[in-house]
Amino acid sequence: MPQGLMLIAYDGSDNAKRAVDYAGRFLSANRAVLVTAWEPMVRQAARMSGLSGVMQPEWVPDDDVEDIAYTDAKVTLAEGVALAEAAGLTVEGRSAECRSAIWSAICETADELDVDIIVTGTRGTTGLWSLLQSSVADHVLRHSHRPVLIVPPGK
């Protein structure tokens, strides 16, 4: 009999789609929460200007207009929920605003929901590139105290 709660990290990539498929095929749970983490545009701009060394112009987001990053996250989330339902999962969608890093938003949401397992895809980088830029999945695995299923990219 299915038990527990799984969290599926979903960013719209082919690797995330593959993770949803594997979760539906091989894992059973009473319910799943599909999470799309997003970072507000004002934080993205600040991070990029900090990396480039260029001063960021004064930018105050318009409270009357929805953040474009949030709008995109809702579209991605709806796509992921539809894929999870097609894979046979009883799923609800949730967006998680990223305050520091995508992986931490995923781990914080998993802790908040007290999930039994986290499912994520990975880029599958190897060699020097993987040393220079570790993936969200690697960070989730290292920093979460929960079981993590990492689905590698297809061939």
CSV table of C-alpha atoms in Angstrom, one decimal:
chain,number,residue,atom,x,y,z
A,1,MET,CA,0.0,0.0,0.0
A,2,PRO,CA,1.4,3.4,-0.9
A,3,GLN,CA,2.6,5.5,2.0
A,4,GLY,CA,4.3,8.8,2.7
A,5,LEU,CA,4.9,12.0,0.9
A,6,MET,CA,7.4,12.7,-1.9
A,7,LEU,CA,8.7,16.0,-3.1
A,8,ILE,CA,9.6,16.3,-6.7
A,9,ALA,CA,11.9,19.2,-7.7
A,10,TYR,CA,10.8,20.4,-11.1
A,11,ASP,CA,12.4,23.1,-13.3
A,12,GLY,CA,11.0,22.3,-16.7
A,13,SER,CA,14.2,20.7,-18.1
A,14,ASP,CA,14.2,17.4,-19.9
A,15,ASN,CA,16.1,15.9,-16.9
A,16,ALA,CA,13.3,17.1,-14.5
A,17,LYS,CA,10.7,15.6,-16.8
A,18,ARG,CA,12.6,12.3,-16.7
A,19,ALA,CA,12.7,12.5,-12.9
A,20,VAL,CA,8.9,12.9,-12.8
A,21,ASP,CA,8.5,9.9,-15.1
A,22,TYR,CA,10.7,7.7,-12.9
A,23,ALA,CA,8.9,8.9,-9.7
A,24,GLY,CA,5.6,7.8,-11.3
A,25,ARG,CA,6.9,4.5,-12.5
A,26,PHE,CA,8.9,3.3,-9.5
A,27,LEU,CA,7.8,5.1,-6.4
A,28,SER,CA,4.5,4.8,-4.6
A,29,ALA,CA,3.3,7.4,-2.1
A,30,ASN,CA,-0.1,8.6,-0.9
A,31,ARG,CA,0.7,12.0,-2.4
A,32,ALA,CA,3.4,14.0,-4.0
A,33,VAL,CA,4.2,17.7,-3.9
A,34,LEU,CA,5.9,19.0,-7.1
A,35,VAL,CA,8.0,22.1,-6.3
A,36,THR,CA,9.3,24.8,-8.7
A,37,ALA,CA,11.8,27.1,-7.0
A,38,TRP,CA,12.1,30.6,-8.4
A,39,GLU,CA,14.1,33.7,-7.7
A,40,PRO,CA,12.6,37.2,-7.9
A,41,MET,CA,14.0,39.3,-10.8
A,42,VAL,CA,15.4,41.9,-8.4
A,43,ARG,CA,17.6,39.3,-6.7
A,44,GLN,CA,18.6,37.8,-10.0
A,45,ALA,CA,19.7,41.3,-11.2
A,46,ALA,CA,21.6,42.0,-8.0
A,47,ARG,CA,23.4,38.6,-8.2
A,48,MET,CA,24.3,39.2,-11.9
A,49,SER,CA,25.6,42.7,-11.3
A,50,GLY,CA,27.6,41.4,-8.3
A,51,LEU,CA,29.2,38.7,-10.5
A,52,SER,CA,30.0,41.1,-13.3
A,53,GLY,CA,31.4,43.9,-11.1
A,54,VAL,CA,29.1,46.4,-12.7
A,55,MET,CA,27.0,48.7,-10.4
A,56,GLN,CA,23.4,47.7,-10.4
A,57,PRO,CA,21.1,50.6,-11.2
A,58,GLU,CA,18.4,51.5,-8.7
A,59,TRP,CA,15.6,49.1,-9.4
A,60,VAL,CA,12.4,49.0,-7.4
A,61,PRO,CA,10.0,46.3,-8.6
A,62,ASP,CA,6.4,47.5,-9.4
A,63,ASP,CA,4.1,46.1,-6.8
A,64,ASP,CA,1.2,46.2,-9.3
A,65,VAL,CA,2.9,44.0,-11.8
A,66,GLU,CA,3.6,40.3,-11.1
A,67,ASP,CA,7.3,39.4,-11.1
A,68,ILE,CA,8.1,37.8,-14.5
A,69,ALA,CA,10.2,35.1,-12.8
A,70,TYR,CA,7.1,34.1,-10.7
A,71,THR,CA,4.9,34.2,-13.8
A,72,ASP,CA,7.4,31.8,-15.5
A,73,ALA,CA,7.5,29.6,-12.4
A,74,LYS,CA,3.7,29.2,-12.4
A,75,VAL,CA,3.8,28.0,-16.0
A,76,THR,CA,6.6,25.6,-15.3
A,77,LEU,CA,4.8,24.4,-12.2
A,78,ALA,CA,1.5,23.7,-14.1
A,79,GLU,CA,3.5,21.7,-16.7
A,80,GLY,CA,5.1,19.6,-14.0
A,81,VAL,CA,1.9,18.9,-12.2
A,82,ALA,CA,0.3,17.8,-15.5
A,83,LEU,CA,3.3,15.5,-16.2
A,84,ALA,CA,3.1,14.0,-12.6
A,85,GLU,CA,-0.6,13.4,-13.0
A,86,ALA,CA,0.0,11.7,-16.3
A,87,ALA,CA,2.6,9.5,-14.6
A,88,GLY,CA,-0.1,8.4,-12.2
A,89,LEU,CA,0.8,10.4,-9.1
A,90,THR,CA,-1.6,12.2,-6.8
A,91,VAL,CA,0.1,15.5,-6.8
A,92,GLU,CA,-0.2,19.1,-5.8
A,93,GLY,CA,1.9,22.0,-7.0
A,94,ARG,CA,3.9,24.5,-4.9
A,95,SER,CA,6.2,27.3,-5.9
A,96,ALA,CA,9.1,28.1,-3.5
A,97,GLU,CA,10.6,31.5,-3.5
A,98,CYS,CA,14.4,31.2,-3.4
A,99,ARG,CA,16.0,33.4,-0.8
A,100,SER,CA,19.6,32.2,-1.3
A,101,ALA,CA,20.0,29.2,-3.5
A,102,ILE,CA,17.6,26.9,-5.4
A,103,TRP,CA,18.8,23.8,-3.5
A,104,SER,CA,18.1,25.5,-0.2
A,105,ALA,CA,14.6,26.4,-1.2
A,106,ILE,CA,14.0,22.7,-2.1
A,107,CYS,CA,15.5,21.4,1.2
A,108,GLU,CA,13.6,24.0,3.2
A,109,THR,CA,10.3,23.0,1.5
A,110,ALA,CA,11.1,19.4,2.1
A,111,ASP,CA,11.6,20.1,5.8
A,112,GLU,CA,8.5,22.3,6.0
A,113,LEU,CA,6.4,19.5,4.5
A,114,ASP,CA,8.3,16.7,6.3
A,115,VAL,CA,8.5,14.7,3.1
A,116,ASP,CA,9.8,11.1,3.1
A,117,ILE,CA,11.8,11.4,-0.1
A,118,ILE,CA,13.0,14.1,-2.5
A,119,VAL,CA,13.1,13.3,-6.2
A,120,THR,CA,15.2,15.4,-8.6
A,121,GLY,CA,16.9,15.2,-12.0
A,122,THR,CA,20.4,16.2,-12.7
A,123,ARG,CA,22.4,17.6,-15.5
A,124,GLY,CA,24.9,14.8,-15.3
A,125,THR,CA,28.0,16.9,-15.8
A,126,THR,CA,31.4,15.1,-15.3
A,127,GLY,CA,35.0,15.9,-15.1
A,128,LEU,CA,36.4,19.4,-14.5
A,129,TRP,CA,33.1,21.1,-15.2
A,130,SER,CA,31.4,19.2,-12.4
A,131,LEU,CA,34.1,20.3,-10.0
A,132,LEU,CA,33.7,23.9,-11.0
A,133,GLN,CA,29.9,24.0,-10.8
A,134,SER,CA,28.1,21.4,-8.8
A,135,SER,CA,24.4,20.8,-9.5
A,136,VAL,CA,21.3,21.6,-7.5
A,137,ALA,CA,20.8,17.8,-7.1
A,138,ASP,CA,24.3,17.4,-5.6
A,139,HIS,CA,23.6,20.2,-3.1
A,140,VAL,CA,20.2,18.7,-2.2
A,141,LEU,CA,21.9,15.3,-1.6
A,142,ARG,CA,24.6,16.8,0.6
A,143,HIS,CA,22.5,19.2,2.6
A,144,SER,CA,19.2,17.3,3.1
A,145,HIS,CA,18.8,14.8,5.8
A,146,ARG,CA,16.2,12.9,3.8
A,147,PRO,CA,16.5,10.2,1.2
A,148,VAL,CA,17.1,11.6,-2.3
A,149,LEU,CA,16.4,9.9,-5.6
A,150,ILE,CA,18.6,11.5,-8.3
A,151,VAL,CA,17.5,10.5,-11.8
A,152,PRO,CA,20.4,11.0,-14.3
A,153,PRO,CA,19.9,12.3,-17.8
A,154,GLY,CA,19.0,9.8,-20.5
A,155,LYS,CA,21.4,8.7,-23.1
